[in-house]
PDB file of C-alpha atoms in Angstrom:
ATOM      1  CA  MET A 774      71.960  43.132 -10.336  1.00  0.00           C
ATOM      2  CA  ASP A 775      74.664  40.424 -11.072  1.00  0.00           C
ATOM      3  CA  LEU A 776      77.713  40.602 -13.148  1.00  0.00           C
ATOM      4  CA  GLN A 777      76.211  39.409 -16.299  1.00  0.00           C
ATOM      5  CA  ALA A 778      73.509  42.132 -16.180  1.00  0.00           C
ATOM      6  CA  PHE A 779      76.176  44.631 -15.272  1.00  0.00           C
ATOM      7  CA  PHE A 780      78.164  43.831 -18.413  1.00  0.00           C
ATOM      8  CA  ARG A 781      74.951  43.712 -20.435  1.00  0.00           C
ATOM      9  CA  GLU A 782      74.584  47.218 -19.644  1.00  0.00           C
ATOM     10  CA  ASN A 783      78.224  48.198 -19.801  1.00  0.00           C
ATOM     11  CA  PRO A 784      79.903  46.050 -22.492  1.00  0.00           C
ATOM     12  CA  ARG A 785      82.878  48.147 -23.040  1.00  0.00           C
ATOM     13  CA  ALA A 786      85.164  49.095 -20.196  1.00  0.00           C
ATOM     14  CA  ALA A 787      88.716  49.501 -19.054  1.00  0.00           C
ATOM     15  CA  LEU A 788      89.591  47.680 -15.858  1.00  0.00           C
ATOM     16  CA  GLY A 789      92.237  48.479 -13.274  1.00  0.00           C
ATOM     17  CA  PHE A 790      93.710  45.034 -13.131  1.00  0.00           C
ATOM     18  CA  SER A 791      96.004  43.930 -10.183  1.00  0.00           C
ATOM     19  CA  GLY A 792      96.140  40.175 -10.699  1.00  0.00           C
ATOM     20  CA  GLY A 793      94.319  39.648  -7.285  1.00  0.00           C
ATOM     21  CA  VAL A 794      91.347  37.404  -6.682  1.00  0.00           C
ATOM     22  CA  ASP A 795      88.828  40.355  -7.131  1.00  0.00           C
ATOM     23  CA  SER A 796      90.012  42.068 -10.320  1.00  0.00           C
ATOM     24  CA  ALA A 797      90.486  38.409 -11.639  1.00  0.00           C
ATOM     25  CA  LEU A 798      86.826  37.467 -11.338  1.00  0.00           C
ATOM     26  CA  LEU A 799      85.911  40.759 -12.658  1.00  0.00           C
ATOM     27  CA  LEU A 800      88.059  40.316 -15.788  1.00  0.00           C
ATOM     28  CA  TRP A 801      86.676  36.856 -16.259  1.00  0.00           C
ATOM     29  CA  ALA A 802      83.294  38.194 -16.078  1.00  0.00           C
ATOM     30  CA  GLY A 803      83.929  40.975 -18.454  1.00  0.00           C
ATOM     31  CA  VAL A 804      85.370  38.561 -20.981  1.00  0.00           C
ATOM     32  CA  THR A 805      82.527  36.154 -20.719  1.00  0.00           C
ATOM     33  CA  TYR A 806      79.679  38.657 -20.510  1.00  0.00           C
ATOM     34  CA  GLY A 807      80.919  41.858 -22.078  1.00  0.00           C
ATOM     35  CA  GLU A 808      81.953  42.837 -25.541  1.00  0.00           C
ATOM     36  CA  GLN A 809      85.196  44.442 -24.829  1.00  0.00           C
ATOM     37  CA  VAL A 810      86.784  44.694 -21.384  1.00  0.00           C
ATOM     38  CA  ARG A 811      90.439  45.447 -21.610  1.00  0.00           C
ATOM     39  CA  PRO A 812      92.775  44.973 -18.450  1.00  0.00           C
ATOM     40  CA  TYR A 813      95.315  47.583 -17.424  1.00  0.00           C
ATOM     41  CA  PHE A 814      98.081  46.917 -14.906  1.00  0.00           C
ATOM     42  CA  VAL A 815      99.627  49.997 -13.531  1.00  0.00           C
ATOM     43  CA  LYS A 816     103.219  48.943 -12.515  1.00  0.00           C
ATOM     44  CA  THR A 817     104.929  51.010  -9.818  1.00  0.00           C
ATOM     45  CA  ALA A 818     107.354  50.325  -7.236  1.00  0.00           C
ATOM     46  CA  PHE A 819     104.686  49.268  -4.911  1.00  0.00           C
ATOM     47  CA  GLN A 820     103.831  46.160  -6.787  1.00  0.00           C
ATOM     48  CA  PRO A 821     105.928  43.165  -6.495  1.00  0.00           C
ATOM     49  CA  GLN A 822     106.937  41.287  -9.683  1.00  0.00           C
ATOM     50  CA  PHE A 823     104.852  38.266  -8.911  1.00  0.00           C
ATOM     51  CA  GLU A 824     101.656  40.241  -9.150  1.00  0.00           C
ATOM     52  CA  LEU A 825     102.507  41.294 -12.658  1.00  0.00           C
ATOM     53  CA  GLU A 826     103.347  37.650 -13.441  1.00  0.00           C
ATOM     54  CA  ASP A 827     100.043  36.562 -12.119  1.00  0.00           C
ATOM     55  CA  ALA A 828      98.259  39.256 -14.107  1.00  0.00           C
ATOM     56  CA  ARG A 829     100.052  38.216 -17.310  1.00  0.00           C
ATOM     57  CA  ARG A 830      99.235  34.454 -16.507  1.00  0.00           C
ATOM     58  CA  LEU A 831      95.584  35.116 -16.039  1.00  0.00           C
ATOM     59  CA  CYS A 832      95.329  37.172 -19.279  1.00  0.00           C
ATOM     60  CA  ARG A 833      96.962  34.402 -21.150  1.00  0.00           C
ATOM     61  CA  GLU A 834      94.599  31.950 -19.790  1.00  0.00           C
ATOM     62  CA  LEU A 835      91.533  34.183 -20.697  1.00  0.00           C
ATOM     63  CA  GLY A 836      92.870  35.079 -24.062  1.00  0.00           C
ATOM     64  CA  VAL A 837      93.030  38.889 -23.624  1.00  0.00           C
ATOM     65  CA  GLU A 838      95.790  41.267 -23.972  1.00  0.00           C
ATOM     66  CA  LEU A 839      97.262  43.025 -20.927  1.00  0.00           C
ATOM     67  CA  THR A 840      98.235  46.535 -21.110  1.00  0.00           C
ATOM     68  CA  VAL A 841     100.962  47.689 -18.615  1.00  0.00           C
ATOM     69  CA  ILE A 842     101.330  51.199 -17.619  1.00  0.00           C
ATOM     70  CA  GLU A 843     104.730  52.243 -15.993  1.00  0.00           C
ATOM     71  CA  LEU A 844     104.253  54.879 -13.371  1.00  0.00           C
ATOM     72  CA  ASP A 845     106.859  56.502 -11.052  1.00  0.00           C
ATOM     73  CA  ILE A 846     104.620  56.626  -8.111  1.00  0.00           C
ATOM     74  CA  LEU A 847     107.376  58.037  -5.679  1.00  0.00           C
ATOM     75  CA  ALA A 848     107.477  61.194  -7.882  1.00  0.00           C
ATOM     76  CA  ALA A 849     104.118  62.129  -6.207  1.00  0.00           C
ATOM     77  CA  PRO A 850     105.355  63.859  -3.225  1.00  0.00           C
ATOM     78  CA  ARG A 851     102.330  63.058  -0.986  1.00  0.00           C
ATOM     79  CA  VAL A 852     102.778  59.507  -1.711  1.00  0.00           C
ATOM     80  CA  ALA A 853     106.472  59.357  -0.973  1.00  0.00           C
ATOM     81  CA  GLU A 854     106.069  61.389   2.277  1.00  0.00           C
ATOM     82  CA  ASN A 855     103.686  58.396   3.391  1.00  0.00           C
ATOM     83  CA  PRO A 856     100.997  60.363   5.395  1.00  0.00           C
ATOM     84  CA  GLY A 857      98.039  58.688   6.940  1.00  0.00           C
ATOM     85  CA  ASP A 858      95.972  59.183   3.748  1.00  0.00           C
ATOM     86  CA  ARG A 859      98.750  58.007   1.410  1.00  0.00           C
ATOM     87  CA  CYS A 860      96.393  55.577  -0.169  1.00  0.00           C
ATOM     88  CA  TYR A 861      94.175  58.179  -1.358  1.00  0.00           C
ATOM     89  CA  HIS A 862      97.066  60.171  -3.038  1.00  0.00           C
ATOM     90  CA  CYS A 863      98.294  56.932  -4.579  1.00  0.00           C
ATOM     91  CA  LYS A 864      94.901  55.698  -5.958  1.00  0.00           C
ATOM     92  CA  ARG A 865      94.423  59.266  -7.468  1.00  0.00           C
ATOM     93  CA  ALA A 866      97.633  58.915  -9.187  1.00  0.00           C
ATOM     94  CA  LEU A 867      97.087  55.316 -10.424  1.00  0.00           C
ATOM     95  CA  PHE A 868      93.555  55.842 -11.703  1.00  0.00           C
ATOM     96  CA  THR A 869      94.477  59.151 -13.255  1.00  0.00           C
ATOM     97  CA  ALA A 870      97.271  57.427 -15.276  1.00  0.00           C
ATOM     98  CA  LEU A 871      94.815  54.640 -16.128  1.00  0.00           C
ATOM     99  CA  ARG A 872      92.117  57.006 -17.086  1.00  0.00           C
ATOM    100  CA  ASP A 873      94.260  59.000 -19.469  1.00  0.00           C
ATOM    101  CA  ARG A 874      95.570  55.789 -21.222  1.00  0.00           C
ATOM    102  CA  ALA A 875      92.104  54.265 -21.334  1.00  0.00           C
ATOM    103  CA  GLN A 876      90.636  57.381 -22.810  1.00  0.00           C
ATOM    104  CA  ALA A 877      93.369  57.474 -25.459  1.00  0.00           C
ATOM    105  CA  ASP A 878      92.491  53.941 -26.256  1.00  0.00           C
ATOM    106  CA  GLY A 879      88.730  54.882 -26.747  1.00  0.00           C
ATOM    107  CA  PHE A 880      87.426  53.786 -23.247  1.00  0.00           C
ATOM    108  CA  SER A 881      85.251  56.097 -21.191  1.00  0.00           C
ATOM    109  CA  LEU A 882      84.129  53.649 -18.408  1.00  0.00           C
ATOM    110  CA  LEU A 883      86.709  52.645 -15.695  1.00  0.00           C
ATOM    111  CA  LEU A 884      86.255  49.720 -13.324  1.00  0.00           C
ATOM    112  CA  ASP A 885      88.108  48.453 -10.355  1.00  0.00           C
ATOM    113  CA  GLY A 886      87.931  45.375  -8.079  1.00  0.00           C
ATOM    114  CA  THR A 887      86.456  46.693  -4.844  1.00  0.00           C
ATOM    115  CA  ASN A 888      84.160  44.151  -3.357  1.00  0.00           C
ATOM    116  CA  ALA A 889      81.184  44.452  -0.934  1.00  0.00           C
ATOM    117  CA  SER A 890      83.488  43.372   1.900  1.00  0.00           C
ATOM    118  CA  ASP A 891      85.681  46.388   1.592  1.00  0.00           C
ATOM    119  CA  ASP A 892      84.738  48.999   4.358  1.00  0.00           C
ATOM    120  CA  ALA A 893      84.710  52.509   2.563  1.00  0.00           C
ATOM    121  CA  GLY A 894      85.233  54.134   5.889  1.00  0.00           C
ATOM    122  CA  ASP A 895      88.469  52.602   6.441  1.00  0.00           C
ATOM    123  CA  ARG A 896      89.812  52.934   2.714  1.00  0.00           C
ATOM    124  CA  PRO A 897      90.918  56.324   1.634  1.00  0.00           C
ATOM    125  CA  GLY A 898      91.544  54.868  -1.722  1.00  0.00           C
ATOM    126  CA  MET A 899      87.969  54.395  -2.207  1.00  0.00           C
ATOM    127  CA  ARG A 900      87.356  58.126  -1.873  1.00  0.00           C
ATOM    128  CA  ALA A 901      89.778  58.619  -4.859  1.00  0.00           C
ATOM    129  CA  ILE A 902      88.100  56.171  -7.028  1.00  0.00           C
ATOM    130  CA  SER A 903      84.882  57.739  -6.389  1.00  0.00           C
ATOM    131  CA  GLU A 904      86.021  61.159  -7.257  1.00  0.00           C
ATOM    132  CA  LEU A 905      87.355  59.774 -10.484  1.00  0.00           C
ATOM    133  CA  SER A 906      84.049  58.232 -11.270  1.00  0.00           C
ATOM    134  CA  VAL A 907      85.458  54.705 -11.257  1.00  0.00           C
ATOM    135  CA  ARG A 908      82.762  51.998 -10.890  1.00  0.00           C
ATOM    136  CA  SER A 909      83.079  48.825  -8.766  1.00  0.00           C
ATOM    137  CA  PRO A 910      80.779  45.926 -10.154  1.00  0.00           C
ATOM    138  CA  LEU A 911      81.636  43.579  -7.465  1.00  0.00           C
ATOM    139  CA  ARG A 912      80.489  46.032  -4.774  1.00  0.00           C
ATOM    140  CA  GLU A 913      77.566  47.072  -6.888  1.00  0.00           C
ATOM    141  CA  CYS A 914      76.338  43.552  -7.292  1.00  0.00           C
ATOM    142  CA  GLY A 915      76.816  42.816  -3.595  1.00  0.00           C
ATOM    143  CA  LEU A 916      79.637  40.291  -3.990  1.00  0.00           C
ATOM    144  CA  THR A 917      81.562  39.789  -0.782  1.00  0.00           C
ATOM    145  CA  LYS A 918      85.086  38.451  -0.677  1.00  0.00           C
ATOM    146  CA  ASP A 919      83.843  34.878   0.234  1.00  0.00           C
ATOM    147  CA  ARG A 920      81.436  35.039  -2.744  1.00  0.00           C
ATOM    148  CA  VAL A 921      84.031  36.256  -5.114  1.00  0.00           C
ATOM    149  CA  ARG A 922      86.287  33.239  -4.054  1.00  0.00           C
ATOM    150  CA  ALA A 923      83.632  30.844  -4.567  1.00  0.00           C
ATOM    151  CA  LEU A 924      82.804  32.263  -8.012  1.00  0.00           C
ATOM    152  CA  SER A 925      86.244  32.256  -8.922  1.00  0.00           C
ATOM    153  CA  ARG A 926      86.595  28.504  -8.100  1.00  0.00           C
ATOM    154  CA  GLU A 927      83.578  27.640 -10.002  1.00  0.00           C
ATOM    155  CA  ALA A 928      85.112  29.596 -13.007  1.00  0.00           C
ATOM    156  CA  GLY A 929      88.368  27.580 -12.712  1.00  0.00           C
ATOM    157  CA  LEU A 930      90.454  30.636 -12.080  1.00  0.00           C
ATOM    158  CA  PHE A 931      93.812  29.939 -10.402  1.00  0.00           C
ATOM    159  CA  THR A 932      93.360  32.983  -8.261  1.00  0.00           C
ATOM    160  CA  TRP A 933      90.540  31.701  -6.347  1.00  0.00           C
ATOM    161  CA  ASP A 934      92.464  30.933  -3.200  1.00  0.00           C
ATOM    162  CA  LYS A 935      95.240  33.471  -3.669  1.00  0.00           C
ATOM    163  CA  PRO A 936      95.851  35.366  -0.239  1.00  0.00           C
ATOM    164  CA  ALA A 937      95.018  39.044  -0.097  1.00  0.00           C
ATOM    165  CA  TYR A 938      98.020  41.179  -0.826  1.00  0.00           C
ATOM    166  CA  ALA A 939      98.360  44.743   0.134  1.00  0.00           C
ATOM    167  CA  CYS A 940     100.992  46.805  -1.676  1.00  0.00           C
ATOM    168  CA  LEU A 941     104.576  47.098  -0.526  1.00  0.00           C
ATOM    169  CA  ALA A 942     103.943  50.555   0.795  1.00  0.00           C
ATOM    170  CA  THR A 943     101.971  49.089   3.614  1.00  0.00           C
ATOM    171  CA  ARG A 944     105.134  47.611   5.071  1.00  0.00           C
ATOM    172  CA  ILE A 945     106.559  51.013   6.007  1.00  0.00           C
ATOM    173  CA  PRO A 946     105.318  52.787   8.996  1.00  0.00           C
ATOM    174  CA  THR A 947     102.949  55.736   8.375  1.00  0.00           C
ATOM    175  CA  GLY A 948     105.024  58.992   8.500  1.00  0.00           C
ATOM    176  CA  GLU A 949     108.315  57.401   7.347  1.00  0.00           C
ATOM    177  CA  ALA A 950     109.397  58.373   3.938  1.00  0.00           C
ATOM    178  CA  ILE A 951     109.037  55.791   1.415  1.00  0.00           C
ATOM    179  CA  THR A 952     112.127  55.057  -0.934  1.00  0.00           C
ATOM    180  CA  ALA A 953     112.694  52.733  -3.697  1.00  0.00           C
ATOM    181  CA  GLU A 954     115.521  51.260  -1.771  1.00  0.00           C
ATOM    182  CA  VAL A 955     113.613  50.159   1.179  1.00  0.00           C
ATOM    183  CA  LEU A 956     110.818  48.899  -1.031  1.00  0.00           C
ATOM    184  CA  GLU A 957     113.266  46.671  -2.915  1.00  0.00           C
ATOM    185  CA  GLN A 958     114.598  45.410   0.534  1.00  0.00           C
ATOM    186  CA  VAL A 959     111.061  44.402   1.558  1.00  0.00           C
ATOM    187  CA  GLU A 960     110.334  42.653  -1.753  1.00  0.00           C
ATOM    188  CA  ARG A 961     113.513  40.595  -1.768  1.00  0.00           C
ATOM    189  CA  ALA A 962     112.986  39.654   1.847  1.00  0.00           C
ATOM    190  CA  GLU A 963     109.399  38.485   1.248  1.00  0.00           C
ATOM    191  CA  ASP A 964     110.721  36.713  -2.052  1.00  0.00           C
ATOM    192  CA  ALA A 965     113.089  34.915   0.307  1.00  0.00           C
ATOM    193  CA  LEU A 966     110.424  33.888   2.861  1.00  0.00           C
ATOM    194  CA  PHE A 967     108.286  32.558   0.116  1.00  0.00           C
ATOM    195  CA  ALA A 968     111.153  30.502  -1.280  1.00  0.00           C
ATOM    196  CA  LEU A 969     111.293  28.801   2.074  1.00  0.00           C
ATOM    197  CA  GLY A 970     107.712  27.761   2.058  1.00  0.00           C
ATOM    198  CA  TYR A 971     106.069  30.471   4.121  1.00  0.00           C
ATOM    199  CA  ARG A 972     102.855  31.773   2.913  1.00  0.00           C
ATOM    200  CA  ASP A 973     100.375  34.673   3.725  1.00  0.00           C
ATOM    201  CA  PHE A 974     102.856  36.724   5.560  1.00  0.00           C
ATOM    202  CA  ARG A 975     104.303  40.362   5.836  1.00  0.00           C
ATOM    203  CA  VAL A 976     107.684  41.649   6.229  1.00  0.00           C
ATOM    204  CA  ARG A 977     107.332  45.136   7.863  1.00  0.00           C
ATOM    205  CA  VAL A 978     110.049  47.675   8.498  1.00  0.00           C
ATOM    206  CA  PHE A 979     110.598  48.482  12.097  1.00  0.00           C
ATOM    207  CA  HIS A 980     113.319  50.896  12.936  1.00  0.00           C
ATOM    208  CA  GLY A 981     115.346  49.504  10.285  1.00  0.00           C
ATOM    209  CA  ALA A 982     114.776  45.904  11.167  1.00  0.00           C
ATOM    210  CA  ALA A 983     112.514  43.418   9.392  1.00  0.00           C
ATOM    211  CA  ARG A 984     109.467  42.369  11.624  1.00  0.00           C
ATOM    212  CA  LEU A 985     107.941  39.169  10.299  1.00  0.00           C
ATOM    213  CA  GLN A 986     104.140  38.700  10.749  1.00  0.00           C
ATOM    214  CA  LEU A 987     103.212  35.168  10.123  1.00  0.00           C
ATOM    215  CA  ARG A 988     100.169  33.055  10.350  1.00  0.00           C
ATOM    216  CA  GLU A 989      99.627  31.286  13.697  1.00  0.00           C
ATOM    217  CA  ASP A 990     100.571  27.741  12.118  1.00  0.00           C
ATOM    218  CA  GLN A 991     103.892  29.090  11.035  1.00  0.00           C
ATOM    219  CA  LEU A 992     105.015  30.732  14.043  1.00  0.00           C
ATOM    220  CA  GLN A 993     106.469  27.627  15.882  1.00  0.00           C
ATOM    221  CA  ARG A 994     108.319  26.676  12.662  1.00  0.00           C
ATOM    222  CA  ALA A 995     109.796  30.137  12.418  1.00  0.00           C
ATOM    223  CA  ALA A 996     110.945  30.094  15.989  1.00  0.00           C
ATOM    224  CA  CYS A 997     112.719  26.604  15.307  1.00  0.00           C
ATOM    225  CA  GLU A 998     114.585  27.893  12.389  1.00  0.00           C
ATOM    226  CA  ALA A 999     115.658  31.422  13.388  1.00  0.00           C
ATOM    227  CA  GLY A1000     119.077  31.015  12.013  1.00  0.00           C
ATOM    228  CA  LYS A1001     117.821  29.958   8.719  1.00  0.00           C
ATOM    229  CA  LEU A1002     115.634  33.148   8.700  1.00  0.00           C
ATOM    230  CA  ARG A1003     118.304  35.396   9.626  1.00  0.00           C
ATOM    231  CA  GLN A1004     120.553  33.873   6.803  1.00  0.00           C
ATOM    232  CA  ALA A1005     117.833  34.070   4.142  1.00  0.00           C
ATOM    233  CA  LEU A1006     116.850  37.723   4.934  1.00  0.00           C
ATOM    234  CA  GLY A1007     120.463  38.851   5.991  1.00  0.00           C
ATOM    235  CA  PRO A1008     121.337  40.397   2.467  1.00  0.00           C
ATOM    236  CA  TRP A1009     118.535  42.976   3.012  1.00  0.00           C
ATOM    237  CA  PHE A1010     118.155  43.332   6.785  1.00  0.00           C
ATOM    238  CA  GLN A1011     120.619  42.958   9.552  1.00  0.00           C
ATOM    239  CA  THR A1012     118.098  42.388  12.056  1.00  0.00           C
ATOM    240  CA  VAL A1013     115.130  40.111  11.834  1.00  0.00           C
ATOM    241  CA  LEU A1014     112.343  40.114  14.460  1.00  0.00           C
ATOM    242  CA  LEU A1015     109.510  37.736  14.838  1.00  0.00           C
ATOM    243  CA  ASP A1016     106.002  39.147  15.803  1.00  0.00           C
ATOM    244  CA  LEU A1017     104.302  36.696  18.210  1.00  0.00           C
ATOM    245  CA  ALA A1018     101.019  38.226  17.437  1.00  0.00           C
ATOM    246  CA  PRO A1019      99.689  36.081  14.399  1.00  0.00           C
ATOM    247  CA  ARG A1020      98.333  37.524  11.310  1.00  0.00           C
TER     248      ARG A1020
END
């Protein structure tokens, strides 16, 4: 089965849309091959603002309306406590909110952007979407991440080479409670790094400090401009550490 065949069989659906490369291709395919595929962005404290901006941009370019659902994800105790299976509880909350809104809008089928490269054994969130009967067309069609990028480039989507981006909650060590304050610190620090020209990095919280994980080709630069990095991240982290193991 390919995406065209999938949407021929399932022409009406609600899509959990993140603005990333996977869900972007899925939305393009739904708009191209389906009758009515509506994107829903569930906005929580775990999604940085640029993800919502990318989602809105792609929807404008494809001529579809984006529905934004605001969700207080930290109100879910098992999410805020940050256990090892936090992603399971988070996905349950996200897709339950999406399902309720989609059903109110007349959609019974829910889709997400999981692709064939995603390892179900290492992703508790995939168990949650399975329990909620969410379908993953990219995975069902055998489309790997590399193939998704190639098809996205052919389709002219600006997301084709967008770096993979895990939610802000992944910056907090497992078992350490997640607060809105620390999430904002991380987001602002990552914004500052991005403004300096760094790409495809992570700012992880380590005993109250910012631990920077950079690509190997950016490590030398970071070491040479340590003072600039401390100044840029200083409003949010007193201590800035550079992880010498590249991403």
